[in-house]
XYZ file of C-alpha atoms in Angstrom:
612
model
C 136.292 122.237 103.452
C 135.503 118.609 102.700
C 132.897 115.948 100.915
C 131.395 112.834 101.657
C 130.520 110.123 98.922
C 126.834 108.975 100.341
C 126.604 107.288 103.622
C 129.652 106.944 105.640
C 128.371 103.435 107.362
C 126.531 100.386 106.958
C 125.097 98.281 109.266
C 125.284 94.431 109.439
C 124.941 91.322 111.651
C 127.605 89.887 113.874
C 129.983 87.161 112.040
C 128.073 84.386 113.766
C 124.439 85.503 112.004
C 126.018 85.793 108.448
C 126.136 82.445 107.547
C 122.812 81.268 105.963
C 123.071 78.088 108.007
C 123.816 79.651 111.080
C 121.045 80.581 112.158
C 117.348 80.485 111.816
C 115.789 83.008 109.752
C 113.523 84.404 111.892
C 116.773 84.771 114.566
C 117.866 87.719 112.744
C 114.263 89.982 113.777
C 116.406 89.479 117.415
C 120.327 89.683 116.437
C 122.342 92.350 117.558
C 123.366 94.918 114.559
C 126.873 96.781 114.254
C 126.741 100.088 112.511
C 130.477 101.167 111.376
C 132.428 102.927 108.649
C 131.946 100.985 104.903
C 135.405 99.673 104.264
C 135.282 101.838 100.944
C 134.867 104.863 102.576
C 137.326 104.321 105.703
C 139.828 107.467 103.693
C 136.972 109.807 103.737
C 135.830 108.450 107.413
C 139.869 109.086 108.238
C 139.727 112.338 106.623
C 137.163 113.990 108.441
C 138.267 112.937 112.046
C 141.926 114.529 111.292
C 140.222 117.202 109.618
C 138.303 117.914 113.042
C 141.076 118.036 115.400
C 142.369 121.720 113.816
C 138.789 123.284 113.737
C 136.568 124.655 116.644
C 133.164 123.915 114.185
C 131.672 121.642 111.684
C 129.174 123.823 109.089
C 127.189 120.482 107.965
C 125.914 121.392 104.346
C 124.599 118.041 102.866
C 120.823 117.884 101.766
C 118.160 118.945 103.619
C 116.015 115.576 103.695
C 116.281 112.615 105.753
C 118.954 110.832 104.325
C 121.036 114.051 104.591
C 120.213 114.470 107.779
C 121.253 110.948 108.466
C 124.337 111.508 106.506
C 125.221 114.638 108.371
C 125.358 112.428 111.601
C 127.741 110.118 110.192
C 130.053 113.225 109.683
C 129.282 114.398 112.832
C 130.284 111.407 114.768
C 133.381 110.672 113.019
C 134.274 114.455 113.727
C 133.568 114.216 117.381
C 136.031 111.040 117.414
C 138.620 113.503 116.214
C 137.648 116.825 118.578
C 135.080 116.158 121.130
C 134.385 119.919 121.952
C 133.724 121.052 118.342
C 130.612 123.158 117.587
C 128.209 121.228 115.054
C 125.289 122.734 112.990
C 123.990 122.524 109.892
C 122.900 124.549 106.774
C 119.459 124.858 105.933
C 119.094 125.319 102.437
C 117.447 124.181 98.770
C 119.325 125.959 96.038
C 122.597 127.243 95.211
C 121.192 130.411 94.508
C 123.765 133.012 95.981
C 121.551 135.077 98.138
C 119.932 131.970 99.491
C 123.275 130.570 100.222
C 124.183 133.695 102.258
C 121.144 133.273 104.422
C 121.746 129.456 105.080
C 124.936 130.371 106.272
C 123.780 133.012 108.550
C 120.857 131.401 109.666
C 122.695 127.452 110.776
C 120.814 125.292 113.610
C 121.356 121.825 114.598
C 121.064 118.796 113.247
C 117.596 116.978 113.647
C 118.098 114.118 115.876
C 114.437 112.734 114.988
C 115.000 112.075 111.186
C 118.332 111.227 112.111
C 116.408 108.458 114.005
C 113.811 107.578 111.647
C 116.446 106.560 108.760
C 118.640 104.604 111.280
C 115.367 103.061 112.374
C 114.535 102.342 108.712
C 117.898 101.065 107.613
C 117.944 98.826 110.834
C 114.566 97.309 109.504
C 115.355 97.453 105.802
C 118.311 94.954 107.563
C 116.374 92.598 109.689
C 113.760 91.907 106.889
C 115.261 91.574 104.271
C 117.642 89.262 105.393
C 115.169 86.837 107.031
C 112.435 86.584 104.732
C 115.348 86.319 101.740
C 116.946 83.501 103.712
C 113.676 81.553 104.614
C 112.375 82.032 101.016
C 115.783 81.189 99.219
C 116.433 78.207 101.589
C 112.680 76.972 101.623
C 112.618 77.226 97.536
C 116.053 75.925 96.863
C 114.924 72.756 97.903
C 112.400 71.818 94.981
C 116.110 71.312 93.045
C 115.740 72.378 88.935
C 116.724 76.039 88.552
C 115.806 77.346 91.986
C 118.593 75.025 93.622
C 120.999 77.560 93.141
C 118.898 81.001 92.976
C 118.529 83.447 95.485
C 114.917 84.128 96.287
C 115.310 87.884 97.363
C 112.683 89.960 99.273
C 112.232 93.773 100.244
C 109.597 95.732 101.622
C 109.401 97.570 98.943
C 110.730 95.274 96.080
C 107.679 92.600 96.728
C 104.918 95.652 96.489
C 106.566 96.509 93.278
C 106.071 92.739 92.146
C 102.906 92.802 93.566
C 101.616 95.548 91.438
C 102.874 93.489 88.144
C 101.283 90.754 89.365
C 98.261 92.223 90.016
C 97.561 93.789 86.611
C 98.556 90.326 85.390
C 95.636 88.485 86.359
C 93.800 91.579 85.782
C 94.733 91.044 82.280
C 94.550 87.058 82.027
C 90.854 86.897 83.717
C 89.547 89.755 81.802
C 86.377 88.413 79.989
C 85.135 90.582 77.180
C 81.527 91.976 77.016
C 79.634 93.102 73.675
C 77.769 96.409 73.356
C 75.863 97.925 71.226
C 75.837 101.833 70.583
C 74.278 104.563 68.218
C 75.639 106.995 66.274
C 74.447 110.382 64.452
C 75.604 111.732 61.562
C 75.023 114.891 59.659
C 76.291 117.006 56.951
C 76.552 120.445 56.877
C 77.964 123.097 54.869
C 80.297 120.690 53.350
C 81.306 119.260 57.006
C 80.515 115.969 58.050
C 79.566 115.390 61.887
C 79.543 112.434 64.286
C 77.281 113.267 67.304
C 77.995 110.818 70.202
C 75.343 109.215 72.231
C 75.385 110.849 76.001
C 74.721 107.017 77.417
C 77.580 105.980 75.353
C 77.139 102.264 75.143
C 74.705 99.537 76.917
C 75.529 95.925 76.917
C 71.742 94.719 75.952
C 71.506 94.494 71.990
C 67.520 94.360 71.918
C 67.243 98.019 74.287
C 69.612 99.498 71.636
C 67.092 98.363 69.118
C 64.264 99.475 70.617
C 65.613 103.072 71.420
C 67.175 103.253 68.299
C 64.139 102.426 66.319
C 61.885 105.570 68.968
C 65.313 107.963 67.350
C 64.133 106.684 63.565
C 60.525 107.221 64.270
C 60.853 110.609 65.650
C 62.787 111.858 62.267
C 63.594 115.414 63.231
C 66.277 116.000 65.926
C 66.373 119.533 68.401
C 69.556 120.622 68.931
C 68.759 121.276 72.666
C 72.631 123.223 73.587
C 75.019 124.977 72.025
C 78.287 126.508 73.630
C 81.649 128.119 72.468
C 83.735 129.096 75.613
C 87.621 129.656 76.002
C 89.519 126.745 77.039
C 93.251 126.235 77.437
C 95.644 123.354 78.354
C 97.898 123.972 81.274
C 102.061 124.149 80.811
C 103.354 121.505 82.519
C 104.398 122.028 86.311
C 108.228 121.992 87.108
C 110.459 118.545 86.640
C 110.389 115.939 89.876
C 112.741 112.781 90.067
C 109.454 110.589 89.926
C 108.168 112.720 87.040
C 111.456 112.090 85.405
C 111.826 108.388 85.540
C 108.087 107.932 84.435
C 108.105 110.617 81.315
C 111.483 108.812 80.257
C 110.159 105.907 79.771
C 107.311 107.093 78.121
C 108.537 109.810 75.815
C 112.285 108.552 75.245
C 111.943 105.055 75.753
C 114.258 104.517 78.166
C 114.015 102.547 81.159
C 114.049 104.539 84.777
C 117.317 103.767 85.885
C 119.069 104.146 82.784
C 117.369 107.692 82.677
C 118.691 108.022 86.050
C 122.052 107.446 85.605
C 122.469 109.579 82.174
C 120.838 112.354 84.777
C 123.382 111.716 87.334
C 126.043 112.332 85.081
C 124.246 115.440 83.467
C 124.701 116.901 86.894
C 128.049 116.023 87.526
C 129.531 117.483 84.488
C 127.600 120.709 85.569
C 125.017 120.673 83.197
C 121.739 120.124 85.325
C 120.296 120.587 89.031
C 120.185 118.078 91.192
C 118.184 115.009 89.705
C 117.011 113.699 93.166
C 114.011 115.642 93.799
C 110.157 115.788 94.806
C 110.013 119.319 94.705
C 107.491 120.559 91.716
C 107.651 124.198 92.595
C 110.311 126.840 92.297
C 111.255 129.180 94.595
C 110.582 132.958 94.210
C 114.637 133.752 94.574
C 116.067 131.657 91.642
C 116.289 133.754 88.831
C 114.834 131.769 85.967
C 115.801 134.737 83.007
C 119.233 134.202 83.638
C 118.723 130.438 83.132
C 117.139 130.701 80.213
C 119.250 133.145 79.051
C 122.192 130.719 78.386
C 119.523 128.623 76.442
C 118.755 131.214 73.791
C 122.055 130.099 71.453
C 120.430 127.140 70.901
C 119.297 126.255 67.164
C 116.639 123.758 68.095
C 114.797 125.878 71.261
C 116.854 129.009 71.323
C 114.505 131.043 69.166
C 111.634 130.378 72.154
C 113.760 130.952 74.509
C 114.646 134.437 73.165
C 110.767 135.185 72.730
C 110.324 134.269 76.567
C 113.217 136.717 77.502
C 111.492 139.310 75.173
C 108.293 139.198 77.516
C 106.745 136.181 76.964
C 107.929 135.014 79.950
C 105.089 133.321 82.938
C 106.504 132.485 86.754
C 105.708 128.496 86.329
C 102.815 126.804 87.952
C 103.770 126.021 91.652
C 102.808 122.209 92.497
C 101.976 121.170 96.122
C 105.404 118.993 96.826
C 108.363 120.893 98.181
C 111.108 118.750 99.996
C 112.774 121.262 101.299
C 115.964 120.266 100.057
C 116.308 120.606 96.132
C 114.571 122.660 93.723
C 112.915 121.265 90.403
C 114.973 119.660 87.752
C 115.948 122.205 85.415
C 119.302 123.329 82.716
C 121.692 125.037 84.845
C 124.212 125.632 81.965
C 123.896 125.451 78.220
C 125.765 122.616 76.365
C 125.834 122.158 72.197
C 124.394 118.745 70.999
C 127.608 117.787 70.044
C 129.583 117.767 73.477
C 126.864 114.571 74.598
C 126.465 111.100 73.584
C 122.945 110.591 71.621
C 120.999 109.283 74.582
C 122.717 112.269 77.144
C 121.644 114.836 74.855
C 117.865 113.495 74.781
C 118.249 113.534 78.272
C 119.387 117.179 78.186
C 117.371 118.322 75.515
C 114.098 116.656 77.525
C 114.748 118.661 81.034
C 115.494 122.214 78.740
C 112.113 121.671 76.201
C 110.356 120.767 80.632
C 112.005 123.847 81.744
C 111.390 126.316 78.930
C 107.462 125.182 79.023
C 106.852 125.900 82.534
C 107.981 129.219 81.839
C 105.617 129.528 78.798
C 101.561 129.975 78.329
C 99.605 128.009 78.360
C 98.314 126.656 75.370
C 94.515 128.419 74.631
C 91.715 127.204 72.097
C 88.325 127.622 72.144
C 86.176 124.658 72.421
C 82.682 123.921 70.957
C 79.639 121.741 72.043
C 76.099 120.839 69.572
C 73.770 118.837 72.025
C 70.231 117.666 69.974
C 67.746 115.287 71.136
C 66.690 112.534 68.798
C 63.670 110.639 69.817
C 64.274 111.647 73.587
C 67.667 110.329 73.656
C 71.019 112.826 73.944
C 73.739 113.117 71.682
C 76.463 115.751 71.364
C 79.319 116.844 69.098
C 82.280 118.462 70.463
C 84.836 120.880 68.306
C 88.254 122.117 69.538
C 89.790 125.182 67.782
C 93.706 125.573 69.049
C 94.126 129.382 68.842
C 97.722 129.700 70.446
C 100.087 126.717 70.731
C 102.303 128.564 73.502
C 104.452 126.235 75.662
C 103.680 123.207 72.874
C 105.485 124.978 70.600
C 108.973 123.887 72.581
C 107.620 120.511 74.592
C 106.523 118.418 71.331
C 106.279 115.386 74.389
C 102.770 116.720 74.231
C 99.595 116.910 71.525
C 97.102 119.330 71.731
C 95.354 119.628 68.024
C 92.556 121.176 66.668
C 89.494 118.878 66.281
C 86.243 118.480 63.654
C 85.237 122.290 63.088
C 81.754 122.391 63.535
C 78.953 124.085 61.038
C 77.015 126.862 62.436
C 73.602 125.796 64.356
C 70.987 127.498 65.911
C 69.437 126.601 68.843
C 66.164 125.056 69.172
C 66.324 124.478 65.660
C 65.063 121.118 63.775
C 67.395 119.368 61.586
C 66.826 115.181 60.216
C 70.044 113.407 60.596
C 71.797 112.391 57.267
C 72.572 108.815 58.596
C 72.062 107.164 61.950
C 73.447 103.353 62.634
C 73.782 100.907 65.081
C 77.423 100.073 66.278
C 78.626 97.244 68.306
C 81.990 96.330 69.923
C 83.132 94.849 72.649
C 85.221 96.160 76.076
C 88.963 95.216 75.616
C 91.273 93.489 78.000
C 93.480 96.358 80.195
C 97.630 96.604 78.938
C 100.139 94.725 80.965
C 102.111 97.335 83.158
C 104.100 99.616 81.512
C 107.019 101.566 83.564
C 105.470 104.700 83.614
C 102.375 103.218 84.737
C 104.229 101.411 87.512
C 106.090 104.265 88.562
C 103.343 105.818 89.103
C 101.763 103.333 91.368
C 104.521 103.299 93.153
C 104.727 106.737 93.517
C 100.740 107.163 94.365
C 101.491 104.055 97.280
C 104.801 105.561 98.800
C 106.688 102.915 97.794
C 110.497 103.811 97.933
C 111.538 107.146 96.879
C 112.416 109.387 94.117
C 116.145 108.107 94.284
C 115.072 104.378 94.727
C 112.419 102.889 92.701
C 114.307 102.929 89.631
C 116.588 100.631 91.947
C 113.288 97.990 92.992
C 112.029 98.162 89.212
C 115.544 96.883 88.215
C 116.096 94.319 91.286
C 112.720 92.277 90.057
C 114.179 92.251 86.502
C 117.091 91.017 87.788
C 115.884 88.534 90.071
C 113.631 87.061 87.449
C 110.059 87.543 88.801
C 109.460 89.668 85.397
C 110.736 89.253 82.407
C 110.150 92.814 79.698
C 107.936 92.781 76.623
C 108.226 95.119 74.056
C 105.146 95.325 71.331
C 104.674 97.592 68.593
C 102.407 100.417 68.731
C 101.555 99.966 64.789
C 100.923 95.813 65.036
C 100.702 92.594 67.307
C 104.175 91.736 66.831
C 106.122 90.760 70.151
C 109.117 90.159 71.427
C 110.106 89.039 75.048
C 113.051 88.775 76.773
C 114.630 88.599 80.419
C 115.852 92.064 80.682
C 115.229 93.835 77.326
C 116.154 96.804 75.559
C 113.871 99.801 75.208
C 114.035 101.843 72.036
C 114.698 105.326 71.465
C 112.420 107.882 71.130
C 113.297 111.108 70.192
C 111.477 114.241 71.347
C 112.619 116.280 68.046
C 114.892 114.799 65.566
C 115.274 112.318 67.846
C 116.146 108.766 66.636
C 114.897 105.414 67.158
C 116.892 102.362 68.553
C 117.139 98.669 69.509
C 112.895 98.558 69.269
C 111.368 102.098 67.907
C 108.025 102.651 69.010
C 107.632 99.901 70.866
C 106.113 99.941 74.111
C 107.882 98.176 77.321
C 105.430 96.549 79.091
C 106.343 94.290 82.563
C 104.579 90.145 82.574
C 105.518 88.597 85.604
C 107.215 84.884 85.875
C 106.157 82.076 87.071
C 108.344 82.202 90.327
C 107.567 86.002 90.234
C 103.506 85.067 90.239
C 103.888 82.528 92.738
C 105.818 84.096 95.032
C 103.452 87.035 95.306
C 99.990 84.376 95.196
C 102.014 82.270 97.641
C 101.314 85.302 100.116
C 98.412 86.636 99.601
C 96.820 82.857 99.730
C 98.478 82.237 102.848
C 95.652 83.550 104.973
C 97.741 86.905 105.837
C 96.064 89.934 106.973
C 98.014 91.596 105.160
C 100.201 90.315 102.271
C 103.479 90.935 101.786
C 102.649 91.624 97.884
C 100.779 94.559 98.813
C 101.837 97.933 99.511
C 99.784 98.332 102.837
C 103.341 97.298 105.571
C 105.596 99.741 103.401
C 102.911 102.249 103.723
C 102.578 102.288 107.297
C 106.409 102.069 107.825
C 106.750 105.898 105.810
C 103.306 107.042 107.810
C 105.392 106.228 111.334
C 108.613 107.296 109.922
C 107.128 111.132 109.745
C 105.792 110.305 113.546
C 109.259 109.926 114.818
C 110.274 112.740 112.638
C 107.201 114.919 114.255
C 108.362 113.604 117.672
C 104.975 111.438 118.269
C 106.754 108.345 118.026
C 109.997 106.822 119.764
C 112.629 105.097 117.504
C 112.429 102.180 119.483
C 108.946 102.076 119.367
C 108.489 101.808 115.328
C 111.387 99.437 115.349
C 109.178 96.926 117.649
C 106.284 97.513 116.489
C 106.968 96.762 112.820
C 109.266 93.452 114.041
C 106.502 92.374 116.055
C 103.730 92.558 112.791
C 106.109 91.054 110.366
C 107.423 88.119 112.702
C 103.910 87.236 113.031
C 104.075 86.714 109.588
C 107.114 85.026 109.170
C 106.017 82.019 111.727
C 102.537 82.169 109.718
C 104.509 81.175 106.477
C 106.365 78.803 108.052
C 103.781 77.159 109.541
C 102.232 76.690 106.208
C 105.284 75.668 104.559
C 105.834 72.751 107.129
C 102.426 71.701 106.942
C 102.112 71.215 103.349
C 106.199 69.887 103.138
C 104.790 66.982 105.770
C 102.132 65.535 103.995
C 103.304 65.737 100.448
C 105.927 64.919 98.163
C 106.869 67.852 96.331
C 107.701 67.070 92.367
C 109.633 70.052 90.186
C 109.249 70.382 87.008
C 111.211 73.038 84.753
C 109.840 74.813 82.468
C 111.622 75.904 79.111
C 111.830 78.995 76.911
C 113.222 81.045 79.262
C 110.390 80.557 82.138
C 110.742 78.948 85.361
C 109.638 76.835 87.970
C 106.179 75.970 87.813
C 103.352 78.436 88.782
C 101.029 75.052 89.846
C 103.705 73.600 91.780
C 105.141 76.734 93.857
C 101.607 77.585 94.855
C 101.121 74.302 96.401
C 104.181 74.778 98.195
C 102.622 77.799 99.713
C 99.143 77.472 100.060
C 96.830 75.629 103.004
C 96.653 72.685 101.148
C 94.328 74.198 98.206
C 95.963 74.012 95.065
C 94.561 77.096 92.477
C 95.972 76.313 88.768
C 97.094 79.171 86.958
């Protein structure tokens, strides 16, 4: 029995293409690529090929996904070096549950030659494009002198979509023009309660048809209450802990940035302490038995107590979500560790994926909700009332709120009532946030851009490349502070303390090189920008064809080369075009910002120049 750190290989160009001068950018969409054994992992490479020549069968156990599968070639190949005739197959399998370990090794099969394809076909890409359009951008920009003379100007498929979606809520906040409207409110008070009816149209942006309808309410006196409904409602438990799920509910809940959350996970699971933290499977399997998992939680002084009162038949089989992966089973406590044992930040960690766990084995949390509906001079309002009758699952995830509402009086319906008070409000619609991490997480997530063990990875290569800079503000005030990377504060789920920022709220503001990088392409005239998650998108969609067998490896390889060369000699047909007929000026701008938004975008726009 052996291991493997990761990939065995990497794959790069030919001496003769390295050199950034060597070559023309869009050479490298043609250049041959060599595949061979990372220098850092030659022992392990070594190992397996003498390992192979004194065994008649590899039993391949790595993950069941496609980089697994992928990973599981590189072991094959360097065991064939070593024995030609050995027998190779593979494990199927998703947990280390014993009985389902037993099967997986009863049950092997071979190794899947099309995902094997589809990652080498995606690594090969991930290769040829990111070199060329980093080299053509990086040598282009480097030319304007100031602080880009000595910057590289990186690209990804996936790293500018993750920009893009910054950028995009950027503007979204810095063109946002602000609208006034006008609204009406009811309020009455009864048996020593005071309630707010809402109006059913909530708002119009026309002062004078407020007026008039409000003054038809005021002539009408007498209201009807027209509905009136109690009925059960609960809130559900929370569905069992993804990788993506993870990285965005760290951020939010213990202020912590997505890779740092990561890597305290990582290490979580190497000391034995946690599953597996590289998952997109939200449903557990019927054969892990989640008693005995909780079990070790009950000596606990902070959750034990609930855990004890699932074990003593509170107990529910959690919700099953619809993502399964095949290859690793939710995020959950696999052994029980005292606070003390773990740094702060670890045990939040910890203490976040128990409180996840022990909820989706709990109730869910049940209340019984009220609605008053009453018609005031023919227009609608309603008053709602939420009575929480059973906290359940809240009672060990306090990540969550679920509190009882106004308690409303007793009415009768079709009953006649005049309004203590009615008024007129006015306000005006507010400007959208600036992306937060969870919120761009998500996006990424929703758009398939990278995966559950990469786009912490993209989120931190745009911070450190400089196209966004972090901005923390305070929930309670305006205060701000910005910064290139940032710190994110601590959060605490319970007991939990506060550090380097509190309750402030990381939010992402793209630079200026970050803003015209990403306007730079989509002003270009492409059909499809690079700053938009449409190319990555249909790069994943064909990657399940070759892995369903309806498309060649070869194929995808071309197909996506041909779409983004055409884009390539687009750019750079623009780039010369504006570069020959005028003189480009630099300016630098101070205070931590960089090259100028105005200038860049006349670099890379068809001669129209859009000030920002």
């Amino acid at each position: 029995m052996t291991s493997v750190l990761g990939h065995l290989t990497g794959a790069e160009f030919p001496p003769q293409y390295r050199k950034w001068q060597g070559c023309r950018p869009i050479d490298l969409f043609d250049a041959p690529v060599l595949v061979g054994v990372d220098p850092e992992h030659e022992a392990i490479a070594k190992n397996i090929t003498k390992q192979a020549r004194y065994a008649k069968a590899l039993f391949i156990w790595t993950d069941c996904d496609r980089e697994g599968e992928y990973i599981g070639s590189e072991v094959r190949q360097r065991a064939i070096e070593g024995n030609p005739t050995i027998d190779v197959k593979r494990a199927i399998f998703s947990n280390s549950e014993r009985m389902h370990v037993i099967r997986a090794a009863q049950n092997p099969v071979p190794l899947d030659d099309r995902q094997v394809d589809a990652v080498a076909a995606r690594i090969e890409l991930d290769l040829r494009l990111g070199a060329s359009f980093t080299r053509f951008q990086t040598l282009t920009l480097q030319k304007l002198g100031g602080d880009l003379a000595e910057r590289v100007i990186s690209y990804g498929s996936c790293q500018f979509p993750t920009l893009g979606f910054v950028v995009d809520r950027y503007f979204r906040v810095k063109n946002f023009v602000p609208e006034k409207f006008w609204s009406i409110k009811v309020m009455h008070r009864r048996e020593d309660m005071d309630v707010t009816f809402s109006w059913r149209r909530y708002r119009l942006f026309d002062r004078m048809s407020v007026v008039i309808i409000f003054e038809r309410c005021l002539a009408s006196r007498l209201a009807v209450v027209t509905k009136l409904q109690k009925r059960p409602t609960r809130k559900w438990r929370p569905l069992p802990l993804t990788t993506v799920e993870l990285q965005r509910l760290g951020s939010m809940f213990l202020r912590m940035d997505s890779q740092k959350v990561m890597k305290i996970a990582e290490e979580l699971y190497n000391k034995g302490w946690i599953s597996y933290p590289r998952t997109e499977t939200d449903q557990f399997d019927k054969d892990i038995d989640l008693k005995r998992l909780i079990e070790k939680q009950t000596q606990d002084h902070a959750w034990g107590s609930h855990a004890q009162t699932l074990l003593n038949g509170a107990f529910k089989q959690p919700r099953g979500g619809r993502k399964n992966d095949q290859a690793h089973p939710p995020i959950h406590p696999v052994n029980y560790t005292l606070p003390g044992s773990l740094s702060h930040e670890s045990h939040r960690v910890y203490e976040f994926v128990v409180r996840r766990f022990l909820a989706c084995c709990s109730e869910d949390a049940i209340g019984q909700s009220s609605i008053v509906e009453i018609d005031y001079g023919g227009e609608i309002f309603f008053a709602n009332g939420l009575l929480v009758l059973e906290k359940n699952y809240l009672l060990v995830y306090p990540y969550e709120k679920w509190e009882s509402s106004q308690q409303l009086p007793d009415f009768r319906e079709g009953e006649s009532f005049e309004p203590t008070e009615a008024n007129i409000t006015d306000g005006e619609t507010s400007a959208p946030g600036y992306l937060t991490e969870p919120e761009l997480i998500s996006l990424m997530d929703a758009n398939g851009i990278g995966t559950d063990a990469t786009m912490a990875e993209h989120i931190e290569k745009i911070k450190v490349r400089e196209y966004v800079m972090t901005h923390s503000r305070s929930r309670g005030g305006d205060g701000a502070s910005t910064s290139g990377r940032g710190n994110r504060g601590g959060h605490g789920g319970r007991g939990g303390g506060s550090a380097g920022g509190g309750n402030s709220v990381q939010q992402f503001i793209p630079t200026n090189l970050g803003v015209a990088l990403i306007e730079g392409y989509n002003s270009i005239g492409l059909e499809t920008s690079l700053g938009k998650p449409f190319l990555r998108k249909e790069m994943e969609v064909k990657m399940r064809q070759i892995c369903a067998g309806t498309k060649s490896r070869n194929d995808f390889i071309q197909e996506t080369l041909d779409e983004y060369r055409g884009v390539l000699i687009r750019t750079q047909e623009q780039v010369r075009l504006l570069q020959a007929g005028r003189k480009i000026h630099h300016p630098v701008v101070r205070g931590g910002d960089f090259a100028s938004t105005k200038l860049l975008l006349e670099m890379w726009k068809d001669g129209r120049i859009r000030a920002t």
